[in-house]
mmCIF file of C-alpha atoms in Angstrom:
data_model
loop_
_atom_site.group_PDB
_atom_site.id
_atom_site.type_symbol
_atom_site.label_atom_id
_atom_site.label_comp_id
_atom_site.label_asym_id
_atom_site.label_seq_id
_atom_site.Cartn_x
_atom_site.Cartn_y
_atom_site.Cartn_z
ATOM 1 C CA MET T 723 -118.367 205.824 43.315
ATOM 2 C CA ASN T 724 -115.257 207.612 42.185
ATOM 3 C CA SER T 725 -113.315 210.838 42.221
ATOM 4 C CA LYS T 726 -113.039 212.850 39.032
ATOM 5 C CA LYS T 727 -110.875 215.790 38.096
ATOM 6 C CA SER T 728 -112.292 218.780 36.334
ATOM 7 C CA GLY T 729 -110.881 219.841 33.002
ATOM 8 C CA ALA T 730 -108.897 222.567 34.739
ATOM 9 C CA GLY T 731 -107.215 220.054 37.034
ATOM 10 C CA VAL T 732 -106.852 220.203 40.798
ATOM 11 C CA GLN T 733 -105.643 223.369 42.533
ATOM 12 C CA LEU T 734 -104.159 223.661 46.017
ATOM 13 C CA LEU T 735 -104.253 227.263 47.215
ATOM 14 C CA PRO T 736 -102.527 228.380 50.429
ATOM 15 C CA LEU T 737 -104.690 230.361 52.853
ATOM 16 C CA ARG T 738 -102.362 233.061 54.135
ATOM 17 C CA GLY T 739 -102.726 235.622 56.871
ATOM 18 C CA ILE T 740 -104.243 233.460 59.614
ATOM 19 C CA GLY T 741 -101.397 234.245 62.011
ATOM 20 C CA GLU T 742 -100.781 232.643 65.398
ATOM 21 C CA VAL T 743 -103.994 231.017 66.636
ATOM 22 C CA MET T 744 -104.696 231.429 70.345
ATOM 23 C CA PRO T 745 -106.997 229.511 72.683
ATOM 24 C CA GLY T 746 -110.588 230.646 72.221
ATOM 25 C CA ASP T 747 -110.007 232.199 68.795
ATOM 26 C CA ASP T 748 -112.915 231.921 66.368
ATOM 27 C CA LEU T 749 -111.204 229.664 63.846
ATOM 28 C CA ALA T 750 -114.195 229.608 61.495
ATOM 29 C CA ALA T 751 -114.143 233.413 61.294
ATOM 30 C CA LEU T 752 -110.382 233.458 60.635
ATOM 31 C CA LEU T 753 -110.760 230.892 57.853
ATOM 32 C CA THR T 754 -113.772 232.643 56.341
ATOM 33 C CA ALA T 755 -111.824 235.904 56.088
ATOM 34 C CA CYS T 756 -109.041 234.117 54.175
ATOM 35 C CA LEU T 757 -111.431 232.163 51.960
ATOM 36 C CA GLN T 758 -113.238 235.339 50.898
ATOM 37 C CA ALA T 759 -110.117 236.293 48.956
ATOM 38 C CA HIS T 760 -110.674 233.274 46.697
ATOM 39 C CA CYS T 761 -113.425 232.210 44.337
ATOM 40 C CA VAL T 762 -114.878 229.441 46.488
ATOM 41 C CA SER T 763 -117.152 226.939 44.752
ATOM 42 C CA ALA T 764 -119.448 224.162 45.916
ATOM 43 C CA GLY T 765 -117.489 220.966 46.435
ATOM 44 C CA ASP T 766 -114.232 222.728 47.331
ATOM 45 C CA ILE T 767 -112.429 221.331 50.356
ATOM 46 C CA VAL T 768 -110.642 223.225 53.106
ATOM 47 C CA VAL T 769 -107.758 221.307 54.664
ATOM 48 C CA ILE T 770 -106.824 222.615 58.100
ATOM 49 C CA ALA T 771 -103.740 221.743 60.117
ATOM 50 C CA GLN T 772 -104.580 219.889 63.313
ATOM 51 C CA LYS T 773 -102.332 222.197 65.255
ATOM 52 C CA ILE T 774 -104.438 225.340 64.794
ATOM 53 C CA VAL T 775 -107.595 223.416 65.677
ATOM 54 C CA SER T 776 -105.964 222.157 68.868
ATOM 55 C CA LYS T 777 -104.691 225.642 69.682
ATOM 56 C CA ALA T 778 -108.130 227.223 69.227
ATOM 57 C CA GLU T 779 -109.618 224.471 71.417
ATOM 58 C CA ASN T 780 -106.921 225.104 74.075
ATOM 59 C CA ARG T 781 -105.579 221.568 74.063
ATOM 60 C CA TYR T 782 -102.399 222.706 75.790
ATOM 61 C CA VAL T 783 -101.019 220.824 78.777
ATOM 62 C CA ASP T 784 -98.294 222.138 81.087
ATOM 63 C CA LEU T 785 -95.806 219.309 81.619
ATOM 64 C CA ALA T 786 -94.986 220.685 85.065
ATOM 65 C CA ALA T 787 -98.487 219.628 86.153
ATOM 66 C CA VAL T 788 -97.998 216.006 85.002
ATOM 67 C CA THR T 789 -96.935 213.351 87.516
ATOM 68 C CA PRO T 790 -95.448 210.254 85.858
ATOM 69 C CA SER T 791 -96.822 206.853 86.811
ATOM 70 C CA ALA T 792 -94.695 203.741 87.315
ATOM 71 C CA GLN T 793 -95.480 202.632 83.758
ATOM 72 C CA ALA T 794 -94.487 206.047 82.403
ATOM 73 C CA LEU T 795 -91.187 205.944 84.290
ATOM 74 C CA GLN T 796 -90.441 202.477 82.923
ATOM 75 C CA LEU T 797 -91.254 203.482 79.332
ATOM 76 C CA ALA T 798 -89.305 206.731 79.707
ATOM 77 C CA GLU T 799 -86.217 204.751 80.659
ATOM 78 C CA ALA T 800 -86.703 202.371 77.704
ATOM 79 C CA THR T 801 -87.333 205.129 75.158
ATOM 80 C CA GLY T 802 -85.225 207.998 76.470
ATOM 81 C CA LYS T 803 -88.262 210.276 76.540
ATOM 82 C CA ASP T 804 -89.337 212.730 79.229
ATOM 83 C CA ALA T 805 -91.368 210.713 81.755
ATOM 84 C CA ARG T 806 -93.941 213.509 81.993
ATOM 85 C CA LEU T 807 -94.474 213.400 78.233
ATOM 86 C CA VAL T 808 -94.781 209.612 78.374
ATOM 87 C CA GLU T 809 -97.447 209.918 81.053
ATOM 88 C CA LEU T 810 -99.318 212.390 78.875
ATOM 89 C CA ILE T 811 -99.045 209.989 75.927
ATOM 90 C CA LEU T 812 -100.434 207.153 78.043
ATOM 91 C CA SER T 813 -103.323 209.343 79.212
ATOM 92 C CA GLN T 814 -104.383 209.788 75.578
ATOM 93 C CA SER T 815 -103.959 206.140 74.585
ATOM 94 C CA LYS T 816 -105.783 202.838 74.697
ATOM 95 C CA ARG T 817 -102.571 200.830 74.681
ATOM 96 C CA VAL T 818 -98.904 200.805 73.754
ATOM 97 C CA VAL T 819 -98.302 199.131 70.387
ATOM 98 C CA ARG T 820 -94.479 199.251 70.100
ATOM 99 C CA TYR T 821 -91.577 201.043 71.738
ATOM 100 C CA ARG T 822 -87.811 201.308 71.528
ATOM 101 C CA GLN T 823 -85.195 204.042 71.946
ATOM 102 C CA ASN T 824 -86.733 207.387 70.860
ATOM 103 C CA VAL T 825 -89.907 205.661 69.602
ATOM 104 C CA LEU T 826 -93.259 205.181 71.329
ATOM 105 C CA ILE T 827 -96.147 203.994 69.148
ATOM 106 C CA VAL T 828 -99.599 203.872 70.735
ATOM 107 C CA GLU T 829 -103.209 203.329 69.812
ATOM 108 C CA HIS T 830 -104.870 206.654 70.546
ATOM 109 C CA LYS T 831 -108.214 206.741 72.318
ATOM 110 C CA LEU T 832 -109.649 207.972 69.006
ATOM 111 C CA GLY T 833 -108.400 204.821 67.247
ATOM 112 C CA PHE T 834 -105.387 206.251 65.397
ATOM 113 C CA VAL T 835 -102.084 204.398 65.652
ATOM 114 C CA HIS T 836 -99.697 207.279 66.216
ATOM 115 C CA ALA T 837 -96.216 208.040 67.445
ATOM 116 C CA ASN T 838 -96.514 209.837 70.800
ATOM 117 C CA ALA T 839 -100.347 209.888 70.538
ATOM 118 C CA GLY T 840 -99.977 212.825 68.147
ATOM 119 C CA ILE T 841 -98.701 215.045 70.986
ATOM 120 C CA ASP T 842 -96.291 217.690 69.768
ATOM 121 C CA HIS T 843 -93.950 220.457 70.883
ATOM 122 C CA SER T 844 -93.179 222.019 67.498
ATOM 123 C CA ASN T 845 -94.748 225.274 66.280
ATOM 124 C CA ILE T 846 -95.981 226.088 69.782
ATOM 125 C CA PRO T 847 -95.307 229.604 71.129
ATOM 126 C CA ARG T 848 -92.577 229.577 73.758
ATOM 127 C CA ASN T 849 -93.697 230.302 77.294
ATOM 128 C CA ASN T 850 -90.963 231.053 79.832
ATOM 129 C CA ARG T 851 -93.280 230.147 82.705
ATOM 130 C CA SER T 852 -94.049 226.603 81.574
ATOM 131 C CA GLU T 853 -93.179 223.811 79.178
ATOM 132 C CA ARG T 854 -96.256 223.040 77.147
ATOM 133 C CA ALA T 855 -97.374 220.205 74.914
ATOM 134 C CA LEU T 856 -100.324 220.204 72.525
ATOM 135 C CA LEU T 857 -102.834 217.346 72.350
ATOM 136 C CA LEU T 858 -104.972 216.343 69.378
ATOM 137 C CA PRO T 859 -108.503 217.763 69.299
ATOM 138 C CA GLU T 860 -110.759 215.833 71.645
ATOM 139 C CA ASP T 861 -113.006 214.784 68.720
ATOM 140 C CA PRO T 862 -111.532 215.788 65.330
ATOM 141 C CA ASP T 863 -114.597 214.685 63.337
ATOM 142 C CA ALA T 864 -116.808 216.825 65.566
ATOM 143 C CA SER T 865 -114.389 219.746 65.220
ATOM 144 C CA ALA T 866 -114.518 219.382 61.426
ATOM 145 C CA ALA T 867 -118.325 219.219 61.483
ATOM 146 C CA GLN T 868 -118.538 222.392 63.580
ATOM 147 C CA LEU T 869 -116.210 224.240 61.219
ATOM 148 C CA GLN T 870 -118.086 222.972 58.164
ATOM 149 C CA ALA T 871 -121.388 224.112 59.675
ATOM 150 C CA ARG T 872 -119.973 227.639 60.015
ATOM 151 C CA LEU T 873 -117.932 227.906 56.820
ATOM 152 C CA SER T 874 -120.522 226.656 54.329
ATOM 153 C CA PRO T 875 -123.356 229.076 55.267
ATOM 154 C CA GLY T 876 -120.884 231.921 55.747
ATOM 155 C CA LEU T 877 -119.545 231.527 52.213
ATOM 156 C CA GLY T 878 -122.831 230.506 50.634
ATOM 157 C CA VAL T 879 -121.502 227.209 49.220
ATOM 158 C CA ASN T 880 -121.247 223.665 50.516
ATOM 159 C CA LEU T 881 -117.620 222.962 51.451
ATOM 160 C CA GLY T 882 -115.855 219.856 52.667
ATOM 161 C CA VAL T 883 -113.511 220.131 55.635
ATOM 162 C CA ILE T 884 -110.483 217.991 56.488
ATOM 163 C CA ILE T 885 -108.336 218.286 59.604
ATOM 164 C CA ASN T 886 -104.930 216.850 58.784
ATOM 165 C CA ASP T 887 -101.947 215.731 60.803
ATOM 166 C CA SER T 888 -98.572 214.186 60.026
ATOM 167 C CA ALA T 889 -98.086 210.496 60.691
ATOM 168 C CA GLY T 890 -95.728 207.685 59.825
ATOM 169 C CA ARG T 891 -96.829 204.530 57.997
ATOM 170 C CA ALA T 892 -96.166 200.883 58.686
ATOM 171 C CA TRP T 893 -94.638 200.125 55.287
ATOM 172 C CA ARG T 894 -92.770 203.341 54.532
ATOM 173 C CA ASN T 895 -90.195 205.784 55.874
ATOM 174 C CA GLY T 896 -91.122 209.410 56.518
ATOM 175 C CA VAL T 897 -94.282 211.167 57.610
ATOM 176 C CA THR T 898 -97.138 212.258 55.396
ATOM 177 C CA GLY T 899 -100.382 214.119 55.923
ATOM 178 C CA ILE T 900 -103.416 212.087 56.943
ATOM 179 C CA ALA T 901 -107.015 213.051 57.686
ATOM 180 C CA ILE T 902 -107.847 212.763 61.385
ATOM 181 C CA GLY T 903 -111.157 214.625 61.103
ATOM 182 C CA ALA T 904 -113.499 215.434 58.239
ATOM 183 C CA ALA T 905 -117.021 216.554 57.394
ATOM 184 C CA GLY T 906 -119.174 217.185 54.337
ATOM 185 C CA MET T 907 -117.360 214.795 51.996
ATOM 186 C CA PRO T 908 -116.566 211.137 51.383
ATOM 187 C CA CYS T 909 -113.379 210.095 53.211
ATOM 188 C CA LEU T 910 -113.364 206.459 52.147
ATOM 189 C CA LEU T 911 -114.513 205.631 48.611
ATOM 190 C CA ASP T 912 -115.716 202.050 48.176
ATOM 191 C CA LEU T 913 -114.963 200.988 44.593
ATOM 192 C CA ARG T 914 -115.813 197.329 45.078
ATOM 193 C CA GLY T 915 -118.016 196.246 42.183
ATOM 194 C CA VAL T 916 -116.883 199.088 39.906
ATOM 195 C CA HIS T 917 -115.368 197.882 36.634
ATOM 196 C CA ASP T 918 -111.892 198.830 35.482
ATOM 197 C CA ARG T 919 -111.102 199.958 31.909
ATOM 198 C CA HIS T 920 -110.932 196.325 30.786
ATOM 199 C CA GLY T 921 -114.296 195.411 32.284
ATOM 200 C CA ASN T 922 -112.925 193.559 35.280
ATOM 201 C CA PRO T 923 -114.833 194.152 38.521
ATOM 202 C CA LEU T 924 -112.837 195.584 41.419
ATOM 203 C CA ARG T 925 -113.124 193.241 44.370
ATOM 204 C CA VAL T 926 -111.269 194.829 47.292
ATOM 205 C CA THR T 927 -110.456 198.421 46.276
ATOM 206 C CA GLU T 928 -111.284 201.151 48.760
ATOM 207 C CA VAL T 929 -109.655 204.562 48.332
ATOM 208 C CA GLY T 930 -108.669 206.680 51.311
ATOM 209 C CA ILE T 931 -109.452 209.837 49.369
ATOM 210 C CA ALA T 932 -109.341 212.115 52.438
ATOM 211 C CA ASP T 933 -105.822 210.916 53.242
ATOM 212 C CA GLU T 934 -104.756 211.557 49.650
ATOM 213 C CA ILE T 935 -106.121 215.110 49.838
ATOM 214 C CA ALA T 936 -104.535 215.667 53.264
ATOM 215 C CA ALA T 937 -101.151 214.522 51.952
ATOM 216 C CA ALA T 938 -101.416 216.794 48.907
ATOM 217 C CA ALA T 939 -102.311 219.760 51.120
ATOM 218 C CA SER T 940 -99.302 219.012 53.328
ATOM 219 C CA LEU T 941 -97.054 219.769 50.349
ATOM 220 C CA VAL T 942 -98.373 223.326 50.457
ATOM 221 C CA MET T 943 -98.464 223.623 54.247
ATOM 222 C CA GLY T 944 -94.943 222.260 54.801
ATOM 223 C CA GLN T 945 -93.693 220.612 57.972
ATOM 224 C CA ALA T 946 -91.637 223.367 59.598
ATOM 225 C CA ALA T 947 -91.825 227.179 59.586
ATOM 226 C CA GLN T 948 -93.854 227.873 56.448
ATOM 227 C CA GLY T 949 -96.781 229.366 58.385
ATOM 228 C CA ILE T 950 -99.503 228.040 56.079
ATOM 229 C CA PRO T 951 -101.968 226.181 58.317
ATOM 230 C CA ALA T 952 -104.820 225.817 55.808
ATOM 231 C CA VAL T 953 -105.222 225.034 52.118
ATOM 232 C CA LEU T 954 -108.168 225.380 49.742
ATOM 233 C CA VAL T 955 -108.483 222.406 47.367
ATOM 234 C CA LYS T 956 -110.398 223.083 44.153
ATOM 235 C CA GLY T 957 -111.268 220.990 41.132
ATOM 236 C CA LEU T 958 -112.113 217.650 42.724
ATOM 237 C CA ASP T 959 -115.526 216.220 41.924
ATOM 238 C CA LEU T 960 -116.050 213.538 44.567
ATOM 239 C CA ASP T 961 -118.816 211.075 43.895
ATOM 240 C CA GLY T 962 -119.876 209.078 46.926
ATOM 241 C CA PRO T 963 -121.744 209.279 50.221
ATOM 242 C CA ALA T 964 -120.247 211.464 52.930
ATOM 243 C CA ASN T 965 -118.481 209.686 55.757
ATOM 244 C CA ASN T 966 -116.089 211.050 58.329
ATOM 245 C CA ALA T 967 -112.434 210.333 59.020
ATOM 246 C CA SER T 968 -113.198 207.535 61.471
ATOM 247 C CA ALA T 969 -114.117 205.451 58.399
ATOM 248 C CA LEU T 970 -110.387 205.393 57.570
ATOM 249 C CA ILE T 971 -109.407 203.597 60.792
ATOM 250 C CA ARG T 972 -108.910 199.903 60.179
ATOM 251 C CA ASP T 973 -110.607 197.464 62.525
ATOM 252 C CA PRO T 974 -107.870 196.124 64.843
ATOM 253 C CA VAL T 975 -109.029 192.582 64.046
ATOM 254 C CA LYS T 976 -108.020 193.184 60.411
ATOM 255 C CA ASP T 977 -104.848 195.129 61.197
ATOM 256 C CA LEU T 978 -101.914 192.744 60.719
ATOM 257 C CA PHE T 979 -99.467 195.278 62.147
ATOM 258 C CA ARG T 980 -101.128 195.422 65.560
#
């Protein structure tokens, strides 16, 4: 199993014109309208920012409605964070992994190890009546599957879908795009047993191909005010069985950093 590039190389095309996504919006219809402006081919992949998926699914929470627990108050004092936000983080988490001033790392209920459980305030429309935060989609793989089931028939080709988010990494500084949901494509390529160019068998190599694609798409999306929440990726020929983004989550027993 491998990933191959076509002779024309890989293209990352911004999908413009989606605008501000509101709760209840038909995200598949918005994406289809943008994709129709491009020559979409079988095997292309649409990378979609987590934030517009969460917005369409109305994953907003008003912090004024959150009552901090004793644990949230204690962590808020230790981290310098709003106790209401800490309570919201705890509500989305299995456990706290690490914390210090301005940092709260948790294991999300979905299995991701994330700062602040992926909860964000940026790129959210201001509302003078409340202070809102935006949660991750309740089930990103299911969200990706639903979008894939609408986009592929609507465009007449089989597309892959990735929902990406920004996350830090244990060994490196800075955030990068990762796949938190996916459908219709291999996310984890198992190359164990494949031979390298010298004939040596690979023994442990697995490639997080969906994370690599998500990170590449993030270059086009940007991290601030670019207003490009989706990217069409063309030219990848992925060879391998489809699996979803949950395949990328390492078993805690094998995770030396937890």
